[in-house]
Coordinates of C-alpha atoms in Angstrom, one line a residue:
M3 CA 3.6 19.2 -9.7
R4 CA 6.2 18.8 -11.4
D5 CA 8.8 15.9 -10.0
V6 CA 12.4 16.7 -10.9
S7 CA 14.2 13.8 -9.1
G8 CA 12.3 10.9 -12.3
I9 CA 9.4 8.3 -12.4
I10 CA 10.3 4.6 -12.1
A11 CA 6.6 2.8 -13.3
I12 CA 6.6 -0.2 -13.1
V13 CA 4.2 -2.6 -14.7
G14 CA 3.4 -5.7 -16.1
R15 CA 0.7 -8.6 -16.6
P16 CA -1.8 -9.5 -13.9
N17 CA 0.0 -11.4 -10.8
V18 CA 3.4 -10.9 -11.2
G19 CA 4.3 -9.0 -8.0
K20 CA 4.4 -5.6 -9.0
S21 CA 3.1 -5.1 -5.6
A22 CA 5.3 -6.6 -3.8
L23 CA 8.5 -5.4 -5.6
F24 CA 6.7 -1.6 -6.0
N25 CA 7.1 -2.1 -1.7
R26 CA 9.9 -3.6 -1.4
I27 CA 11.9 -0.7 -3.8
A28 CA 9.8 1.8 -1.1
G29 CA 10.8 0.1 1.8
R30 CA 6.9 0.1 3.5
R31 CA 4.3 -2.0 3.2
I32 CA 2.0 0.6 0.7
A33 CA 0.4 -1.5 -2.3
I34 CA -1.9 -4.4 -1.3
V35 CA -0.5 -7.7 -2.3
H36 CA -2.5 -10.2 -2.5
D37 CA -2.8 -14.0 -5.1
Q38 CA -6.4 -12.6 -6.5
P39 CA -5.0 -11.6 -10.3
G40 CA -6.3 -7.5 -10.4
V41 CA -5.6 -6.2 -7.4
T42 CA -4.6 -2.5 -8.2
R43 CA -6.9 -0.7 -10.2
D44 CA -5.0 2.9 -9.8
R45 CA -1.1 4.3 -10.6
V46 CA -0.3 4.0 -6.3
T47 CA 3.2 6.7 -6.1
A48 CA 5.6 7.1 -3.7
E49 CA 8.2 8.7 -3.0
A50 CA 11.7 6.9 -2.6
E51 CA 15.1 7.0 -1.7
W52 CA 18.0 4.8 -2.8
N53 CA 21.7 5.4 -1.8
G54 CA 20.8 9.2 -1.6
R55 CA 18.8 9.5 -4.9
P56 CA 15.5 9.9 -4.0
F57 CA 13.3 9.4 -7.3
T58 CA 9.0 8.4 -7.7
V59 CA 8.2 5.1 -8.5
V60 CA 4.9 4.1 -9.9
D61 CA 2.7 0.8 -9.2
T62 CA 0.3 0.0 -12.0
G63 CA -2.5 -2.9 -12.7
G64 CA -2.1 -5.5 -14.9
I65 CA -1.8 -5.5 -18.2
G66 CA -4.6 -8.2 -19.2
L67 CA -5.6 -7.1 -23.1
A68 CA -4.4 -8.2 -25.6
R69 CA -3.7 -5.4 -28.7
G70 CA -7.3 -5.7 -30.5
E71 CA -9.5 -6.9 -27.7
K72 CA -11.7 -4.9 -26.2
S73 CA -13.4 -5.5 -21.9
A74 CA -16.8 -4.9 -20.7
D75 CA -15.6 -4.4 -17.4
V76 CA -15.4 -0.9 -17.2
I77 CA -13.2 -1.0 -13.8
Q78 CA -10.3 -3.1 -16.2
R79 CA -10.4 -0.7 -19.4
A80 CA -10.3 2.1 -17.0
A81 CA -7.1 0.8 -15.0
Y82 CA -5.5 -0.4 -18.2
E83 CA -5.3 4.0 -19.2
Q84 CA -4.5 4.6 -15.8
V85 CA -1.0 1.3 -16.3
Q86 CA -0.6 3.9 -20.0
L87 CA -0.6 6.9 -18.1
A88 CA 1.9 5.5 -15.6
I89 CA 3.9 4.8 -19.0
E90 CA 3.9 7.7 -21.2
S91 CA 5.3 9.9 -17.5
A92 CA 7.8 7.3 -16.5
H93 CA 11.3 8.5 -17.0
V94 CA 12.1 4.7 -16.9
V95 CA 10.3 1.7 -16.6
I96 CA 10.9 -2.1 -14.9
L97 CA 8.4 -5.1 -16.7
V98 CA 7.8 -7.3 -14.4
V99 CA 7.3 -11.0 -15.2
N100 CA 7.2 -14.7 -12.8
V101 CA 9.8 -16.9 -14.1
Q102 CA 7.9 -19.7 -11.8
E103 CA 5.0 -19.1 -14.6
G104 CA 7.6 -18.7 -17.9
L105 CA 7.3 -16.8 -20.4
A106 CA 3.6 -15.8 -22.0
P107 CA 1.5 -14.3 -24.6
L108 CA 0.7 -11.5 -22.7
D109 CA 3.9 -10.6 -21.8
N110 CA 4.1 -11.0 -25.7
E111 CA 1.7 -8.3 -25.9
V112 CA 3.1 -6.2 -22.9
A113 CA 6.6 -6.2 -23.9
E114 CA 5.4 -5.2 -27.3
R115 CA 3.8 -1.7 -26.0
L116 CA 7.4 -0.2 -24.1
H117 CA 8.9 -0.8 -27.0
R118 CA 6.5 1.4 -28.7
S119 CA 6.7 3.6 -26.5
G120 CA 10.6 4.2 -26.9
K121 CA 10.9 4.1 -22.6
P122 CA 14.1 2.8 -21.2
V123 CA 12.9 -0.7 -20.3
M124 CA 15.1 -3.2 -17.4
V125 CA 13.0 -7.0 -17.5
A126 CA 13.0 -8.3 -14.0
A127 CA 12.5 -11.7 -14.0
N128 CA 10.3 -11.4 -10.2
K129 CA 10.7 -15.2 -8.0
S130 CA 14.0 -16.3 -8.8
D131 CA 13.7 -17.1 -5.1
N132 CA 17.4 -19.4 -6.3
Q133 CA 20.1 -20.4 -8.2
A134 CA 17.6 -23.1 -10.8
S135 CA 15.1 -20.2 -11.1
A136 CA 17.6 -17.5 -11.3
E137 CA 19.2 -19.4 -14.7
A138 CA 15.7 -19.4 -15.6
A139 CA 15.2 -16.1 -16.6
T140 CA 17.8 -16.1 -19.3
E141 CA 14.4 -17.1 -20.6
F142 CA 13.1 -13.5 -21.0
A143 CA 16.1 -12.1 -23.0
E144 CA 13.1 -13.2 -26.0
L145 CA 11.4 -9.9 -25.4
G146 CA 14.1 -8.3 -26.4
F147 CA 15.3 -6.3 -24.2
A148 CA 19.2 -6.0 -23.2
S149 CA 19.0 -5.8 -19.7
V150 CA 17.2 -9.2 -17.8
F151 CA 17.8 -9.4 -13.6
P152 CA 16.5 -12.2 -11.8
V153 CA 14.7 -10.6 -8.7
S154 CA 12.9 -12.0 -5.1
A155 CA 10.2 -9.4 -4.5
I156 CA 9.9 -11.4 -1.4
H157 CA 13.7 -12.3 0.1
D158 CA 15.2 -9.4 -1.4
R159 CA 17.2 -10.6 -4.0
G160 CA 18.8 -8.6 -6.8
I161 CA 16.8 -5.8 -5.8
H162 CA 20.0 -3.9 -6.2
D163 CA 21.2 -4.6 -9.3
L164 CA 17.9 -3.5 -11.0
M165 CA 17.8 -0.4 -9.2
E166 CA 21.6 0.8 -10.4
A167 CA 20.5 0.1 -13.5
A168 CA 17.3 1.8 -13.2
L169 CA 19.5 4.8 -11.9
A170 CA 21.2 5.0 -14.7
K171 CA 18.8 5.9 -16.9
L172 CA 17.2 9.0 -15.0
P173 CA 17.3 12.1 -15.3
A174 CA 20.4 14.0 -13.6
F175 CA 18.9 15.2 -10.3
E176 CA 20.4 18.2 -8.9
P177 CA 19.9 18.6 -5.1
P178 CA 17.2 21.1 -4.4
V179 CA 18.7 24.8 -3.2
A180 CA 17.8 26.1 0.0
P181 CA 15.8 28.8 0.5
E182 CA 17.2 32.3 1.5
A183 CA 16.2 33.5 5.2
G184 CA 13.1 35.3 5.1
A185 CA 12.2 34.3 1.9
G186 CA 10.1 31.0 0.2
V187 CA 9.0 29.8 3.3
E188 CA 5.1 28.2 1.1
A189 CA 8.2 26.6 -0.8
A190 CA 10.1 25.0 1.9
A191 CA 7.1 24.2 3.8
R192 CA 6.1 20.1 3.2
P193 CA 3.2 19.0 1.3
L194 CA -0.2 19.6 3.3
R195 CA -1.6 15.3 3.4
L196 CA -6.1 15.5 2.6
A197 CA -6.6 12.0 3.0
I198 CA -10.1 11.4 1.1
V199 CA -12.5 9.4 3.1
G200 CA -16.0 7.8 3.0
R201 CA -18.6 5.1 2.1
P202 CA -18.2 3.3 -0.7
N203 CA -19.2 5.0 -3.9
V204 CA -19.8 8.7 -2.8
G205 CA -17.8 10.6 -5.6
K206 CA -14.0 10.5 -3.4
S207 CA -12.3 9.9 -6.6
S208 CA -13.9 12.2 -9.0
I209 CA -13.6 14.6 -6.3
I210 CA -9.6 14.3 -6.7
N211 CA -9.8 13.9 -10.4
K212 CA -12.0 17.5 -10.3
L213 CA -9.6 19.0 -8.3
T214 CA -6.8 18.2 -10.2
Q215 CA -8.7 18.1 -13.5
S216 CA -7.3 15.2 -14.8
E217 CA -8.4 11.3 -14.6
R218 CA -5.4 10.6 -11.6
V219 CA -7.9 7.6 -10.8
V220 CA -10.0 5.1 -11.2
V221 CA -13.8 6.1 -11.4
S222 CA -16.8 3.9 -12.1
P223 CA -20.5 3.4 -10.3
V224 CA -18.9 0.0 -8.7
P225 CA -18.5 0.5 -5.2
G226 CA -15.9 -0.9 -3.7
T227 CA -13.0 0.6 -7.3
T228 CA -10.5 2.1 -5.1
R229 CA -8.7 -0.7 -3.9
D230 CA -4.7 1.5 -1.9
A231 CA -4.6 4.5 -0.9
V232 CA -3.7 6.6 -3.7
D233 CA -1.2 9.1 -2.8
V234 CA -2.1 12.4 -5.9
P235 CA 0.3 14.8 -5.3
F236 CA -1.8 18.3 -6.4
E237 CA -0.4 22.0 -6.4
V238 CA -2.7 25.2 -7.1
E239 CA -1.8 28.7 -6.8
T240 CA -4.1 31.6 -5.3
D241 CA -3.0 35.0 -4.4
G242 CA 1.0 34.3 -6.4
V243 CA 1.1 31.5 -2.8
R244 CA 1.4 28.4 -4.4
Q245 CA 0.2 25.7 -2.3
R246 CA 1.3 22.0 -2.1
Y247 CA -0.7 19.6 -1.4
V248 CA -0.9 15.1 -1.3
L249 CA -4.1 14.1 -1.6
I250 CA -4.6 10.7 -0.8
D251 CA -7.9 8.7 -2.7
T252 CA -8.7 5.5 -0.2
A253 CA -11.0 2.8 -0.1
G254 CA -14.8 3.0 0.8
M255 CA -15.0 1.6 4.6
R256 CA -18.4 -0.9 4.6
K257 CA -19.5 -2.1 7.3
A258 CA -17.4 -5.0 9.1
R259 CA -20.2 -8.0 8.1
R260 CA -20.7 -7.3 4.3
M261 CA -16.2 -7.0 3.8
D262 CA -16.6 -9.8 0.7
D263 CA -13.2 -10.8 1.7
S264 CA -9.6 -10.0 2.2
I265 CA -8.9 -7.4 0.1
E266 CA -11.5 -5.1 0.9
F267 CA -10.1 -5.8 4.7
F268 CA -7.2 -4.7 3.5
S269 CA -7.8 -2.1 1.8
V270 CA -9.9 -0.3 4.7
Q271 CA -6.7 -0.9 7.2
R272 CA -5.4 1.3 4.4
T273 CA -7.9 3.7 4.7
V274 CA -7.7 3.5 8.5
E275 CA -3.9 4.0 8.0
S276 CA -4.5 7.4 5.7
I277 CA -6.9 8.9 8.5
G278 CA -3.2 8.5 10.9
R279 CA -0.8 9.8 8.5
A280 CA -3.0 13.0 7.3
D281 CA -2.7 16.3 8.1
I282 CA -6.6 17.2 7.4
V283 CA -8.8 14.7 6.6
V284 CA -12.3 15.3 4.1
L285 CA -15.2 12.8 5.5
V286 CA -17.0 12.6 2.0
L287 CA -20.8 12.1 3.1
D288 CA -23.3 11.2 -0.3
A289 CA -26.3 14.2 0.0
E290 CA -29.1 11.5 -1.2
S291 CA -28.3 9.0 0.8
G292 CA -27.5 11.3 4.2
I293 CA -25.9 10.5 6.4
L294 CA -25.8 6.8 8.0
E295 CA -24.8 4.7 10.1
Q296 CA -21.1 4.3 8.5
D297 CA -20.7 7.9 8.5
K298 CA -21.1 7.7 11.7
K299 CA -18.5 5.1 12.1
I300 CA -15.6 7.0 9.5
S301 CA -16.5 10.2 12.3
D302 CA -15.3 7.8 15.0
K303 CA -12.0 6.8 13.5
I304 CA -11.3 10.4 12.6
I305 CA -12.3 12.0 16.2
E306 CA -10.0 8.9 17.8
A307 CA -6.9 9.4 15.2
R308 CA -7.3 13.4 16.8
K309 CA -7.4 14.6 13.3
A310 CA -8.6 18.1 11.8
C311 CA -11.6 17.4 9.5
I312 CA -13.7 19.0 6.7
V313 CA -17.0 17.7 5.6
V314 CA -18.0 17.4 2.4
V315 CA -22.0 16.7 1.2
N316 CA -21.1 15.6 -2.6
K317 CA -23.9 15.0 -5.0
W318 CA -24.9 18.2 -3.9
D319 CA -26.8 18.9 -8.4
L320 CA -28.7 15.8 -7.0
V321 CA -30.8 17.0 -4.8
A322 CA -30.3 20.8 -5.2
E323 CA -33.7 20.7 -7.1
S324 CA -35.9 19.0 -4.7
V325 CA -34.8 21.9 -2.4
R326 CA -35.7 24.4 -4.4
A327 CA -39.5 22.9 -4.6
A328 CA -38.9 22.9 -1.1
H329 CA -38.2 26.3 -1.0
L330 CA -40.7 27.3 -2.8
K331 CA -43.1 24.7 -1.1
E332 CA -42.2 26.8 2.0
I333 CA -43.2 30.3 1.0
E334 CA -46.4 29.3 -0.1
R335 CA -46.9 28.1 3.4
R336 CA -46.8 31.2 4.6
E337 CA -48.5 33.4 2.2
K338 CA -51.8 31.2 2.7
G339 CA -50.6 30.9 6.4
E340 CA -50.5 27.1 7.2
S341 CA -46.8 28.0 8.4
R342 CA -46.6 29.1 11.3
H343 CA -47.8 25.1 13.1
A344 CA -45.9 23.7 10.1
P345 CA -42.3 21.4 10.9
K346 CA -39.4 23.2 9.8
V347 CA -38.7 23.1 6.2
M348 CA -35.2 23.0 5.6
T349 CA -34.2 26.0 2.2
T350 CA -31.0 26.5 1.9
L351 CA -27.4 25.6 2.6
S352 CA -26.9 27.4 6.1
D353 CA -30.4 24.4 7.5
F354 CA -28.7 22.0 5.6
G355 CA -25.2 22.3 7.2
R356 CA -26.6 22.7 11.0
W357 CA -28.5 19.8 10.2
V358 CA -25.3 17.7 9.2
Q359 CA -23.6 18.8 11.9
E360 CA -26.0 18.0 14.8
R361 CA -26.8 15.0 13.5
L362 CA -22.5 14.7 13.0
F363 CA -22.6 16.4 16.8
F364 CA -19.5 14.5 17.9
L365 CA -17.8 16.3 14.3
D366 CA -19.1 19.3 15.0
Y367 CA -16.3 20.7 15.2
A368 CA -15.6 20.4 11.0
P369 CA -17.2 22.9 8.2
V370 CA -19.8 22.2 6.6
I371 CA -19.2 22.7 2.9
F372 CA -21.5 21.0 -0.4
T373 CA -20.5 20.2 -4.0
S374 CA -20.7 18.0 -7.6
A375 CA -17.6 16.6 -8.1
L376 CA -19.5 16.6 -11.5
D377 CA -20.2 19.4 -11.8
G378 CA -17.2 21.3 -10.0
F379 CA -19.9 22.9 -7.3
Q380 CA -18.2 24.6 -4.6
L381 CA -15.2 23.0 -4.8
D382 CA -13.0 26.0 -4.8
R383 CA -15.3 26.5 -1.5
L384 CA -13.5 23.4 -0.7
L385 CA -9.2 24.7 -1.1
E386 CA -10.8 28.1 0.4
S387 CA -11.9 25.7 3.7
V388 CA -8.8 23.4 3.5
R389 CA -6.2 26.4 3.6
Y390 CA -8.1 28.1 6.6
V391 CA -8.1 24.8 8.2
G392 CA -4.1 24.2 7.8
A393 CA -3.8 27.7 8.9
Q394 CA -5.9 27.5 12.4
L395 CA -3.5 23.8 13.1
R396 CA -0.2 26.5 12.6
Q397 CA -1.9 29.0 15.0
T398 CA -0.1 28.8 18.0
V399 CA -1.4 31.1 21.4
P400 CA -0.1 33.6 23.6
T401 CA 0.8 32.2 27.0
A402 CA -0.5 34.6 28.9
L403 CA -3.8 35.1 26.8
L404 CA -4.7 31.7 27.2
N405 CA -4.2 31.9 30.8
R406 CA -6.2 35.1 30.1
T407 CA -9.6 33.2 28.7
L408 CA -9.1 29.9 30.5
Q409 CA -9.3 31.3 34.4
D410 CA -12.4 33.6 32.7
A411 CA -14.5 30.4 31.9
I412 CA -13.7 28.1 34.8
E413 CA -15.0 30.7 37.0
R414 CA -18.1 31.7 35.0
R415 CA -18.4 27.6 35.4
Q416 CA -17.2 25.8 37.6
P417 CA -17.3 20.9 37.0
I418 CA -20.2 19.4 39.1
S419 CA -18.6 17.2 41.7
A420 CA -20.1 14.7 44.0
Q421 CA -17.6 14.9 47.0
G422 CA -18.1 19.1 47.1
H423 CA -14.5 20.0 45.4
R424 CA -14.1 23.1 43.4
L425 CA -11.4 23.1 40.3
K426 CA -8.4 25.4 41.3
F427 CA -6.6 26.1 37.4
F428 CA -3.3 27.2 37.8
Y429 CA -1.4 27.8 35.0
A430 CA -1.2 26.4 31.2
T431 CA 0.9 25.8 27.9
Q432 CA -0.2 25.5 24.4
V433 CA 2.5 22.0 24.1
N434 CA 1.7 21.2 20.3
E435 CA -0.2 22.7 16.8
S436 CA -1.5 19.5 15.1
P437 CA -3.8 18.6 17.1
P438 CA -3.8 21.8 19.2
T439 CA -2.8 20.7 22.7
F440 CA -3.2 22.3 25.9
L441 CA -1.5 20.9 29.1
L442 CA -3.4 22.2 32.0
F443 CA -2.3 22.7 35.6
V444 CA -5.0 22.3 38.6
N445 CA -5.7 20.7 41.4
R446 CA -7.7 18.1 40.8
D447 CA -7.9 16.0 37.2
E448 CA -11.0 13.6 38.2
L449 CA -12.6 16.8 38.3
F450 CA -12.9 17.0 34.2
S451 CA -15.5 15.2 32.6
P452 CA -15.9 15.0 28.3
T453 CA -18.6 16.8 29.5
Y454 CA -16.6 19.6 31.0
E455 CA -13.7 19.5 28.8
K456 CA -16.6 20.1 25.6
Y457 CA -17.1 23.3 27.6
L458 CA -14.0 24.1 27.9
A459 CA -12.9 23.7 24.3
G460 CA -15.8 25.8 23.2
E461 CA -14.4 28.4 24.7
L462 CA -11.1 28.6 23.6
R463 CA -12.3 27.7 20.1
K464 CA -15.5 31.2 20.5
A465 CA -11.5 33.1 22.1
F466 CA -9.3 30.9 19.4
G467 CA -10.9 29.9 16.5
F468 CA -9.6 26.9 15.5
E469 CA -11.9 25.9 12.8
G470 CA -12.2 22.4 11.8
C471 CA -9.6 21.2 14.7
P472 CA -10.0 19.1 17.8
I473 CA -8.6 20.8 20.4
V474 CA -7.0 18.3 23.0
L475 CA -6.6 18.9 26.7
V476 CA -4.4 17.4 28.9
P477 CA -5.3 18.7 33.1
K478 CA -1.8 17.6 34.9
P479 CA -2.7 17.7 38.9
R480 CA -0.9 20.5 41.0
P481 CA 2.5 19.4 41.1
K482 CA 4.3 19.3 45.4
H483 CA 5.8 22.6 44.8
Q484 CA 3.3 25.8 46.2
W485 CA 1.5 27.9 43.5
S486 CA 1.0 31.2 43.7
G487 CA -2.2 33.1 41.2
T488 CA -2.0 31.9 38.1
Q489 CA 2.4 31.3 38.3
A490 CA 3.8 28.7 39.9
T491 CA 6.4 29.6 42.3
I492 CA 9.4 26.7 43.6
R493 CA 10.6 27.8 46.3
A494 CA 14.5 26.7 46.8
P495 CA 16.1 25.4 49.7
A496 CA 17.7 29.1 51.7
P497 CA 21.7 28.8 50.6
R498 CA 23.5 27.3 53.5
P499 CA 26.4 29.7 55.0
A500 CA 30.1 29.4 54.2
P501 CA 31.9 28.2 56.8
G502 CA 33.5 30.7 59.6
R503 CA 31.0 33.0 59.0
D504 CA 27.5 34.3 60.8
H505 CA 25.2 34.6 58.2
R506 CA 22.2 36.6 60.3
R507 CA 25.3 39.4 61.5
G508 CA 27.4 38.9 58.4
R509 CA 30.0 38.4 60.5
E510 CA 32.7 36.0 61.6
S511 CA 31.3 33.0 64.3
P512 CA 32.3 33.0 68.0
A513 CA 34.3 29.4 67.6
R514 CA 36.2 30.5 64.7
R515 CA 37.0 33.7 66.7
G516 CA 38.3 31.8 69.0
K517 CA 40.1 29.9 67.0
A518 CA 42.0 32.4 65.3
R519 CA 43.0 33.5 68.7

């Protein structure tokens, strides 16, 4: 996605407070802040604004390798490559150093790399919590940059001066021109937010890199590589219409008892928050390991948040050969007449799709896509599903058609009541789009059991689709005014007669005539 607002990248050696400064500039807690070095690995981006000036701020992992030094750690090497990409794309770089630790050899190494980049650089001498430490920041002038700013990201000291200097180095900003009426509706729409969630090492980051055709996030075979929730802007053009998305890469969600440290705990919390702010959640499963207990627990989080969902079975390339073998074996058994009593063998994607939905029955509204991030198999189908579910989320049902559908559904099947009460339906209306939410006026809301709500939601799906979307039904007991048929008829009080008039005959009352005489 082209960004005309300017990009500010935050870099430095490990554990100098880059993520704390990032959160301060962004105005909210996005990146995980922890004393342990190396917590941030990916490029974490945020759209921010300072005194009315919009820009993009990028947090990066710590540069922990001296020049010429090699690392055997694949994650550390990949994180370093992410830093290099952030520097290359930035208009301004903020180099964060630690006043309390003083000038370190790695600070000089990072400074040399930045001098070679030719980018404007501001030095943020972080942890300058008081006047004495702020005065010690002059030591960092040795790095060879013109501007050194004593700041404290935690206590919000010196941030204003730093940001004013950084914004002055950004390209001139021109506010976007509002589209004309009736044109450019797609361009003006907010990007659709897609949260990619799942267990560790199921291929979430690989899917994002394949979709964006870049090494946007760190990928390694080590579970738990992703820690922060990483927002990746993404655009795709279909039939001449440009559609904008924000892909949210999240940390793999383990069982609570298997979390090794507080970093992993906060990573999972970020994932739950990402589900909450997403429009559509893409639940990634591993085709090799199948559906595990933790997959179902992650599904529960999606249902609790009432989010639209698409289920992606990744690494399909690893099991496709065994599926073909099973298919051939099934054909052979049928030819021999042995398949009549043999168990059903799943031989097609449709068979596997039904199998997935049976085991994730509480997410039965979610379409199932089989993909391979390695070779890009069916990733175009994933994008098609995203577009379709996004359109379903924006669907509004005409009130008359909604009421007719619900009236017929309730007449076909009444809820069971131990006291013998019957459900009377009066009126319904759609009150929200994402998720599709319907308010139903009935005589007794206690008759709405979860089973009956699922039945009515299923009838609405048959009539209007809503594939991939949860349907929320809110029953409301009959108000005190009277209802007639399917519409409310509120009986207003009769108007009071005018003084001195007989409202029954439309002439003056005897009392007033007497007074007139």
